[in-house]
Tab-separated table of C-alpha atoms in Angstrom:
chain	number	residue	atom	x	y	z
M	1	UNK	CA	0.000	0.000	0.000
M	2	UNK	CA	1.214	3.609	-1.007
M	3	UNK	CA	1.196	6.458	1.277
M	4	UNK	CA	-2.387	7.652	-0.415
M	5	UNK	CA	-3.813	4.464	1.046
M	6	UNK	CA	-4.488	2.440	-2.191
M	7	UNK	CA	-2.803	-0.775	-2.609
M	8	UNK	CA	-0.046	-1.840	-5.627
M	9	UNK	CA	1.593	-4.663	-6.560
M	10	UNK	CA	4.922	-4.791	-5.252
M	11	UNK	CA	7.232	-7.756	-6.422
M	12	UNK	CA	6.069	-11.017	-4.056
M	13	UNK	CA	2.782	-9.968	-5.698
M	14	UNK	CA	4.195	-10.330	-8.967
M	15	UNK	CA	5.861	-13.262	-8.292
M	16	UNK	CA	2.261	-14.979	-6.919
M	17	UNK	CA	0.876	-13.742	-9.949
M	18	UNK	CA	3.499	-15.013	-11.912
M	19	UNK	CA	3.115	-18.670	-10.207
M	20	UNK	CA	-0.392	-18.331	-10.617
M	21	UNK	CA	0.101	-17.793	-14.357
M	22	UNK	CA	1.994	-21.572	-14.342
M	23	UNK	CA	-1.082	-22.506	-12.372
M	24	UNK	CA	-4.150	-20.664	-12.098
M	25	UNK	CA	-5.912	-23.215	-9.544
M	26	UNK	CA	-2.681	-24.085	-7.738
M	27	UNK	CA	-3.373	-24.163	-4.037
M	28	UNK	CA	-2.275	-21.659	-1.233
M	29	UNK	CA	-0.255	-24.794	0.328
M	30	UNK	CA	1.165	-25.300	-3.119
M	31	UNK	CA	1.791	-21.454	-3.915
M	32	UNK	CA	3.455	-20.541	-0.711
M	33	UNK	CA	6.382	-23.413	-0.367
M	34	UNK	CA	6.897	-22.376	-3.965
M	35	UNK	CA	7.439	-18.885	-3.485
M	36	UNK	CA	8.941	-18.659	-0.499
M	37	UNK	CA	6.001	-17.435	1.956
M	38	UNK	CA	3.656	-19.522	3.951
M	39	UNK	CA	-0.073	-20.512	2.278
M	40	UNK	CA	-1.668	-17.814	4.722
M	41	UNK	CA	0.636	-14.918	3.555
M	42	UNK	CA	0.023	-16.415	-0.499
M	43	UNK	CA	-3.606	-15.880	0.286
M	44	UNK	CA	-3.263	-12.848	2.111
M	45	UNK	CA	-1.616	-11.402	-0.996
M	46	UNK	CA	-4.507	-12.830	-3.195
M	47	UNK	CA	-7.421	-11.790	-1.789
M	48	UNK	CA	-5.922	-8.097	-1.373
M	49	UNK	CA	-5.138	-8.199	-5.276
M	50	UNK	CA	-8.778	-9.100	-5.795
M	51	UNK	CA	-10.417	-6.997	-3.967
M	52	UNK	CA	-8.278	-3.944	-5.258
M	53	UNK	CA	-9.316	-4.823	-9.075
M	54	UNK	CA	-5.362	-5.164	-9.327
M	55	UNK	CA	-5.372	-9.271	-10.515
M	56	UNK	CA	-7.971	-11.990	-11.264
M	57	UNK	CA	-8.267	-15.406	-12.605
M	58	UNK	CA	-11.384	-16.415	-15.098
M	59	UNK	CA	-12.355	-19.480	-17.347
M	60	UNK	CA	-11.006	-19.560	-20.727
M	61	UNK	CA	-11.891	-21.740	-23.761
M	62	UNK	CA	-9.105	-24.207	-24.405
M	63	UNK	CA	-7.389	-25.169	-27.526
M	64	UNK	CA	-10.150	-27.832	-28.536
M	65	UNK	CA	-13.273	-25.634	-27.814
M	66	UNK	CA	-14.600	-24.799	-31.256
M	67	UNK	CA	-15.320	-21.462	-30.991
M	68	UNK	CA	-15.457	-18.716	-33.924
M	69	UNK	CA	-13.579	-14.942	-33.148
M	70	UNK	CA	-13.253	-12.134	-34.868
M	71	UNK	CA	-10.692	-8.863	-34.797
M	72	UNK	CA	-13.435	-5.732	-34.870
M	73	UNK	CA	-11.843	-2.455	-35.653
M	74	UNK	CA	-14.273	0.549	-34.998
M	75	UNK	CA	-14.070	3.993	-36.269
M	76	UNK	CA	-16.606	6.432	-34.418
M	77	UNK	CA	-18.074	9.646	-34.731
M	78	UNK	CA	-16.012	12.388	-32.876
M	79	UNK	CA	-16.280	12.352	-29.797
M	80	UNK	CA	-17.977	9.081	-29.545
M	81	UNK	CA	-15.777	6.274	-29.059
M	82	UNK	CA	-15.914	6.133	-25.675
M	83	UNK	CA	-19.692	5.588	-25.264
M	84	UNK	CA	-19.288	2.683	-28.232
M	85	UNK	CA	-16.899	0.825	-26.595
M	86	UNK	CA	-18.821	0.842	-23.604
M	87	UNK	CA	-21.406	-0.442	-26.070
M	88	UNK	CA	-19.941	-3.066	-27.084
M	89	UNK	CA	-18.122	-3.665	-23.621
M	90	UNK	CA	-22.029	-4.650	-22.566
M	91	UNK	CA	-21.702	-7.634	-25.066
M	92	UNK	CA	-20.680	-10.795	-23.549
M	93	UNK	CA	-19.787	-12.206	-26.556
M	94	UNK	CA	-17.338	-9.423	-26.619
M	95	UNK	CA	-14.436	-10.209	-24.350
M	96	UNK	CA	-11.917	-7.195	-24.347
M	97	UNK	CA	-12.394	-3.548	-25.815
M	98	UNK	CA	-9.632	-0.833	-26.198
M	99	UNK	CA	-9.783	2.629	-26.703
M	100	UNK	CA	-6.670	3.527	-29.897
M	101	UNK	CA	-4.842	6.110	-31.085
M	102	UNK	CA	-4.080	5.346	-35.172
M	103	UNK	CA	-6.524	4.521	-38.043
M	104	UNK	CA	-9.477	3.518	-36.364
M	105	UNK	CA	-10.589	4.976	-32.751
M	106	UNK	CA	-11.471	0.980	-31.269
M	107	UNK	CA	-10.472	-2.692	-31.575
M	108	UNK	CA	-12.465	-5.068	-30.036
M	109	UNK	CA	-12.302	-9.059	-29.659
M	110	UNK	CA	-14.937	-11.244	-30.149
M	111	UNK	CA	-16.474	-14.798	-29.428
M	112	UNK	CA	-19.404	-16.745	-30.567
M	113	UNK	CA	-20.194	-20.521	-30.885
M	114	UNK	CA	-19.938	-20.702	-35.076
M	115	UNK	CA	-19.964	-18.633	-37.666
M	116	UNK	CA	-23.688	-18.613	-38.101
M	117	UNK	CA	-24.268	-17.140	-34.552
M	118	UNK	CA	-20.596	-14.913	-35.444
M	119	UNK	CA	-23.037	-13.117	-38.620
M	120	UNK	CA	-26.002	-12.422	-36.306
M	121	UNK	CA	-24.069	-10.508	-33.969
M	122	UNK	CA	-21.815	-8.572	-36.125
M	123	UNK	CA	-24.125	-7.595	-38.788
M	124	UNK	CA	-27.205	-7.963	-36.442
M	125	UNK	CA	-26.347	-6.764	-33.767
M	126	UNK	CA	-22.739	-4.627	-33.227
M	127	UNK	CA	-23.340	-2.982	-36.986
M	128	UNK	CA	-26.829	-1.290	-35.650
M	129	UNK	CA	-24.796	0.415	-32.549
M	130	UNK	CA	-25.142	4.109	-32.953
M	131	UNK	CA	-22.387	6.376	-33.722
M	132	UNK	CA	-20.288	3.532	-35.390
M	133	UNK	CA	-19.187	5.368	-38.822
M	134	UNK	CA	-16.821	2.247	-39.843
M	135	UNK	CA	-16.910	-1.462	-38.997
M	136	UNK	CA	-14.130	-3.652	-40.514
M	137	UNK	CA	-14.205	-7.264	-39.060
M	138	UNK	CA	-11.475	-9.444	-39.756
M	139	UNK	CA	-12.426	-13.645	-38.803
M	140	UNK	CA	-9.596	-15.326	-36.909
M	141	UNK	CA	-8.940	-19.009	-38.365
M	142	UNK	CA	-6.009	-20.250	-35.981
M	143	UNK	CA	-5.125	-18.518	-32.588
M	144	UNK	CA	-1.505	-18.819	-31.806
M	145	UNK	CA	-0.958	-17.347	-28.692
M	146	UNK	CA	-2.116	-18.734	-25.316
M	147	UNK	CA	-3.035	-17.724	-21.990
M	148	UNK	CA	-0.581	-19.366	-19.966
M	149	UNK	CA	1.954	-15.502	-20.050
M	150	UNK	CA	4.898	-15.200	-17.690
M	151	UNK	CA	6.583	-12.653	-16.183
M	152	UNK	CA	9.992	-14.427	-15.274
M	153	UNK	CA	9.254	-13.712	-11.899
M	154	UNK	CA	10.016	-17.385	-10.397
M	155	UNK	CA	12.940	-19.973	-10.770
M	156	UNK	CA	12.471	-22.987	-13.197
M	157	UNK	CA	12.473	-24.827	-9.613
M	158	UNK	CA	8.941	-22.834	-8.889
M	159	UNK	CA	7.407	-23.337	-12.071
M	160	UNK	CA	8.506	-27.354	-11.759
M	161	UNK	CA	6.852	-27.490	-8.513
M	162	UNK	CA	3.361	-25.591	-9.684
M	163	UNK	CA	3.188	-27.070	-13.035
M	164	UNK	CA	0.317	-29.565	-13.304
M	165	UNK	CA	0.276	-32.785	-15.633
M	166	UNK	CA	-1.751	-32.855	-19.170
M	167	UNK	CA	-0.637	-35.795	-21.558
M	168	UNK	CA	-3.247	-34.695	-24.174
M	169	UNK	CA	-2.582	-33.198	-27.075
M	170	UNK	CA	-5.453	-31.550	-27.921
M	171	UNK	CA	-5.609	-32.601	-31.452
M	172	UNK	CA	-9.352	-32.599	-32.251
M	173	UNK	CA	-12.124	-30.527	-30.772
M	174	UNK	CA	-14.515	-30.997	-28.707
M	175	UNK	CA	-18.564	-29.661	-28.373
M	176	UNK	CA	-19.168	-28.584	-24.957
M	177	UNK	CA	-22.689	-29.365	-23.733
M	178	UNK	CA	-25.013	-27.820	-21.698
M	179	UNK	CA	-22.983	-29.029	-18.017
M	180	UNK	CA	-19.836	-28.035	-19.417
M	181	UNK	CA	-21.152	-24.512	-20.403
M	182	UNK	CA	-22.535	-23.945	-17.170
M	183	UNK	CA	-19.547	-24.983	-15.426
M	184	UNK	CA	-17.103	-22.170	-17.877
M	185	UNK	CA	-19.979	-19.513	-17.327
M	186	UNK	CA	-19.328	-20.171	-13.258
M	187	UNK	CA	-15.768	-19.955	-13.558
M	188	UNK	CA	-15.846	-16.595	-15.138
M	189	UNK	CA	-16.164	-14.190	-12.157
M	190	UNK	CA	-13.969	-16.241	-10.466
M	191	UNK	CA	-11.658	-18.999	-11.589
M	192	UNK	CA	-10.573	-20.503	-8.115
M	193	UNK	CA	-13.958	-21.050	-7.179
M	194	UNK	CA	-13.838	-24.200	-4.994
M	195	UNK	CA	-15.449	-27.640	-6.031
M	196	UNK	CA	-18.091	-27.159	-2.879
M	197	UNK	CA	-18.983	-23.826	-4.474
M	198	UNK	CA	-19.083	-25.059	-7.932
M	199	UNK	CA	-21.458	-28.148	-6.607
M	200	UNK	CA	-23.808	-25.793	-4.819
M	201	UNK	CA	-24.392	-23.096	-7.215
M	202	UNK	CA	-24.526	-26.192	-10.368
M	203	UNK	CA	-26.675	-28.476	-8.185
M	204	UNK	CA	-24.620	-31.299	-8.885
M	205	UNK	CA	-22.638	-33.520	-6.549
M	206	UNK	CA	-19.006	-32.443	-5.885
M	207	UNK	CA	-17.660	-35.582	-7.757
M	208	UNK	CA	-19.587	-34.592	-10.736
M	209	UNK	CA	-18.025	-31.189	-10.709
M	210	UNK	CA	-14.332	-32.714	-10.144
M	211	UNK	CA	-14.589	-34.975	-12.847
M	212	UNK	CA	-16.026	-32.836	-15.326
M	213	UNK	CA	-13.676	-30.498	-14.218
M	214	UNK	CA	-10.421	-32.202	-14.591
M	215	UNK	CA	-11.801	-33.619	-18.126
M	216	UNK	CA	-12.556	-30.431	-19.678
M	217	UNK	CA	-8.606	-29.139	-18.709
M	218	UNK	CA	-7.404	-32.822	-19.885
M	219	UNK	CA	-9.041	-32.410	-23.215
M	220	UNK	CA	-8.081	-28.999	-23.869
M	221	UNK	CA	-11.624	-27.605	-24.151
M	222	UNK	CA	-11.382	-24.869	-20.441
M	223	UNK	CA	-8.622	-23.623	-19.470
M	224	UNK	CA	-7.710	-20.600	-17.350
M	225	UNK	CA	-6.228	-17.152	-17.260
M	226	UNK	CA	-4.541	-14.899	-14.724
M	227	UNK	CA	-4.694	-11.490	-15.634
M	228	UNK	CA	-3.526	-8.160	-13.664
M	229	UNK	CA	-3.576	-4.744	-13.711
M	230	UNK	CA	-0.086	-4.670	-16.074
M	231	UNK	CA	0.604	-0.816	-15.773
M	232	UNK	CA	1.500	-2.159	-12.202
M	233	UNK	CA	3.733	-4.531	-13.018
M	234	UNK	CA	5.760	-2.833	-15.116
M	235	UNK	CA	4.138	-3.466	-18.400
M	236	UNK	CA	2.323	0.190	-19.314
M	237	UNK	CA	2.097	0.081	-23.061
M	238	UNK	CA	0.090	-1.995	-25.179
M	239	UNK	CA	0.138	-2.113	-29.229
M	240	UNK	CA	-2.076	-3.894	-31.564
M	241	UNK	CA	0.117	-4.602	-35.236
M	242	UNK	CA	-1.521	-5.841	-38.037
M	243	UNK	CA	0.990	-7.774	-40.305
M	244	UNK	CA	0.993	-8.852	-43.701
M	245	UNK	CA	2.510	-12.253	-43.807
M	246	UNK	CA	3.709	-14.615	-47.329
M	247	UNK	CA	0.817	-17.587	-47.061
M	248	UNK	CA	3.149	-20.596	-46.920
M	249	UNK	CA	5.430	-18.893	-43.723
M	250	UNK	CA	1.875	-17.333	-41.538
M	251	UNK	CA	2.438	-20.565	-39.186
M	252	UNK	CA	6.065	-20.745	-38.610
M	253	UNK	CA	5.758	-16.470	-38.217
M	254	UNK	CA	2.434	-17.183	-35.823
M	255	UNK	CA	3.729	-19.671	-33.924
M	256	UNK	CA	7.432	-18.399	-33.413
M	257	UNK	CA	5.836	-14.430	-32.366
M	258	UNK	CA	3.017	-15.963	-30.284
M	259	UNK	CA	5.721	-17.271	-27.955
M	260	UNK	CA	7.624	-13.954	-27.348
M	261	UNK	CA	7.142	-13.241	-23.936
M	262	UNK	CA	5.578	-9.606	-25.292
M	263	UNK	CA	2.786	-11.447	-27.198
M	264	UNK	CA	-0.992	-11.071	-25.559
M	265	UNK	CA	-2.676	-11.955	-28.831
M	266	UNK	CA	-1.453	-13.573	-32.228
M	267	UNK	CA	-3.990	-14.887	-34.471
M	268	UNK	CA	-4.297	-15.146	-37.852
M	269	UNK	CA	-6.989	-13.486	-39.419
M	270	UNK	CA	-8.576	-13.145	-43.128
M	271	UNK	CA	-7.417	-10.008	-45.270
M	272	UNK	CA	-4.471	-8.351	-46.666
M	273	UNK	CA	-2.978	-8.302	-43.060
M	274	UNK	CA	-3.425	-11.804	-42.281
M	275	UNK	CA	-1.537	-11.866	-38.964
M	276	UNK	CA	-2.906	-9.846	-35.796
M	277	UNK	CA	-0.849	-9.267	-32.831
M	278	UNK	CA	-1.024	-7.453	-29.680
M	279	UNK	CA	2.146	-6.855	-27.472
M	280	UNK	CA	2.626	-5.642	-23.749
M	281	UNK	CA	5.693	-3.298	-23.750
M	282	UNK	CA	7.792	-1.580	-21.136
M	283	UNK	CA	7.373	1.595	-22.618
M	284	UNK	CA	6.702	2.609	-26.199
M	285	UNK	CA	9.888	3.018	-27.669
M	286	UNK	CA	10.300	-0.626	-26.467
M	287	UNK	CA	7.876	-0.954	-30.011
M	288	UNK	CA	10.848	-0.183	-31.868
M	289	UNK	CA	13.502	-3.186	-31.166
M	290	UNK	CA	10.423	-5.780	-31.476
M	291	UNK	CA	9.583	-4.455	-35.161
M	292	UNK	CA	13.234	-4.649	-35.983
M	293	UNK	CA	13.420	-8.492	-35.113
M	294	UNK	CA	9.982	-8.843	-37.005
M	295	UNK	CA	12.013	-7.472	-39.504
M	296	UNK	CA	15.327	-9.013	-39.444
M	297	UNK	CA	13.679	-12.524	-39.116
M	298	UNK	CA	11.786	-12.199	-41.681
M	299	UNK	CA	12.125	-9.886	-43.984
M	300	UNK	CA	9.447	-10.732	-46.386
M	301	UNK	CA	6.658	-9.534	-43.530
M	302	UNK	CA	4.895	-6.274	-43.705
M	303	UNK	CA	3.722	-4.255	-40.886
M	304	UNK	CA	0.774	-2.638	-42.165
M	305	UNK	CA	-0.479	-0.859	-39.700
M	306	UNK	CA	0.007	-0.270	-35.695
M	307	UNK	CA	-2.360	0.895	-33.071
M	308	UNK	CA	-1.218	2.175	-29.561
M	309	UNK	CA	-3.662	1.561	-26.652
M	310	UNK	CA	-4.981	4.725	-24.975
M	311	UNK	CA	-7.297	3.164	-22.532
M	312	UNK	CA	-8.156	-0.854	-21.894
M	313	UNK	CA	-12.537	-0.451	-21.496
M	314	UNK	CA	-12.582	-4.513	-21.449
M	315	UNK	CA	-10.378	-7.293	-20.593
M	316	UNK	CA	-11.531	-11.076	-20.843
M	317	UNK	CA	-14.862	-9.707	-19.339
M	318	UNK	CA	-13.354	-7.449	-16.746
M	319	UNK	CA	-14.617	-3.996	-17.111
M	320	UNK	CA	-11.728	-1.698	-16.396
M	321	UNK	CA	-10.976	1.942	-14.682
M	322	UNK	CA	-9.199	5.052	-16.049
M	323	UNK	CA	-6.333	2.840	-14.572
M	324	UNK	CA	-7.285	-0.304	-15.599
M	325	UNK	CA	-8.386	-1.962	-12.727
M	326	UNK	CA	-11.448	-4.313	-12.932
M	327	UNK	CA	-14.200	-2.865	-11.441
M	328	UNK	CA	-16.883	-5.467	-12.444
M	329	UNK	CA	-17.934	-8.398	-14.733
M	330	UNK	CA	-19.638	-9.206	-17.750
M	331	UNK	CA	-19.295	-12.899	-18.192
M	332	UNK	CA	-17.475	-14.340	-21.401
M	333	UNK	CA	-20.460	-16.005	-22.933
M	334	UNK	CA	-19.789	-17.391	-26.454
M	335	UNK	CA	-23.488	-19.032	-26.596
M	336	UNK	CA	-25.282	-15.981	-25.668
């Protein structure tokens, strides 16, 4: 806590957070040994983040959930962009808004359960919001990047310790049904909800919960997300780039930037620019260096446009503060 009385994240916060990123339902008895502190202090530190908007955890479709997404890049009326993206922020098929400086005035990401339901709600739906002068959608058709970021904030020792076992491979997909949704949609506010929570508010037997549970993470269809407040950590300055990449190198370039340790989002997308790509920076001239390796490794890619971040509105169904801090939900619902 400053000397103004609100609370930051200092670095054992950011190392929890980071071990929490390895391991988003890891235990406080597992967490503390890990890091050093006991499993009291571990959920001291927790429960403080929460409360202060400064670090959450929330369900996240896995690798075999087949979902369909979109890139939605909004340019408004003067003066108007910030009521649209609070809009669209309403959605819950729309998952994170932000507020840009650069060609277009908001980009948006979005979830539905096909491309059927995908149509309704862009042309249905988002294109009849007021004050929207320009809509250009862009439909994702691989998603590169994870959710599993780190910070670097814990030895390879830690991360041993916290990491949990999955032999699958995720290879085909797989339809969730009506339990499973319910069970994602209860994990959203709150992604460490216990089993005995998860039973009560389901109304199915604890067992039931576990097993579905631990087969959903097995398969690859839920997964889950720590996310914090990253102007506090050290990580201010957020860029979208939109790249245009040769057709027979998009997954080696995909795969290869969706692992730098910068990377939030890498998809690829249909259009010119084929690659999308968000990255968490230091500071903005930190852009610089990154679009020089782009660059130097591959020299045939294009960057054909970049858009800095003025304000996050929406993060995986967080709704966010002047400073970014979540302030209250609107569940990721891809079925809505």
């Amino acid at each position: 806590m400053d000397e103004s009385g609100s609370h930051r994240i200092d670095e054992d916060d950011v190392a929890l957070i980071d071990a929490l990123h390895v391991n988003p339902r890891a235990s406080f008895e597992q967490l503390g040994p890990a890091l050093g502190m006991s499993a009291v202090t571990a959920g001291r530190r927790w429960r403080r983040l929460t409360r202060a908007g400064l670090a959450w955890i929330s369900s996240a479709p896995g690798p075999a959930m087949p979902l369909a997404s979109a890139v939605v890049e909004v340019a408004c009326a003067p003066g108007d962009a910030a009521d649209v993206a609070r809009a669209l922020a309403a959605r819950p098929q729309v998952f994170s808004v932000h507020l840009t400086a650069g060609g277009h005035d908001i980009y948006a990401l979005v979830l539905a359960k096909d491309t059927a339901a995908m149509a309704r709600l862009l042309l249905d739906d988002i294109g009849r919001v007021p004050a929207i002068r320009q809509l250009t959608v862009r439909i994702a058709t691989h998603v590169f990047s994870g959710v599993h970021w780190r910070l670097g904030a814990i030895d390879p020792e830690a991360v041993e310790a916290l990491s949990s076992a999955d032999s699958s491979d995720h290879a085909t997909t797989r339809e969730p049904n009506a339990f499973d949704q319910a069970l994602f949609l209860a994990l959203q506010s709150d992604g460490r909800t216990t089993i005995r929570d998860l039973s009560r508010d389901l109304d199915r037997s604890e067992r039931a919960v576990t097993r579905r549970l631990e087969s959903l993470v097995r398969a690859g269809v839920l997964a889950f997300r720590t996310d914090f407040v990253r102007s506090e950590g050290g990580w201010p300055a957020q860029v979208a780039l939109s790249l245009r990449v040769p057709d027979e190198s998009l997954h080696e370039v995909g795969s290869r930037v969706g692992a730098w340790p910068q990377t939030r989002v890498c998809a690829a997308v249909i259009g010119a620019a084929n690659l999308f790509v968000t990255v968490q920076l230091h500071d903005l001239p930190a852009l610089e260096p990154l679009l020089r390796r782009i660059r130097a490794t591959w020299p045939s890619v294009e960057v054909t446009d970049r858009q800095v971040v003025l304000r996050p509105v929406k993060s995986w169904g967080r709704l966010l503060d002047t400073e970014g801090r979540a302030i209250d939900t609107v569940p990721v619902d891809p079925w809505a």
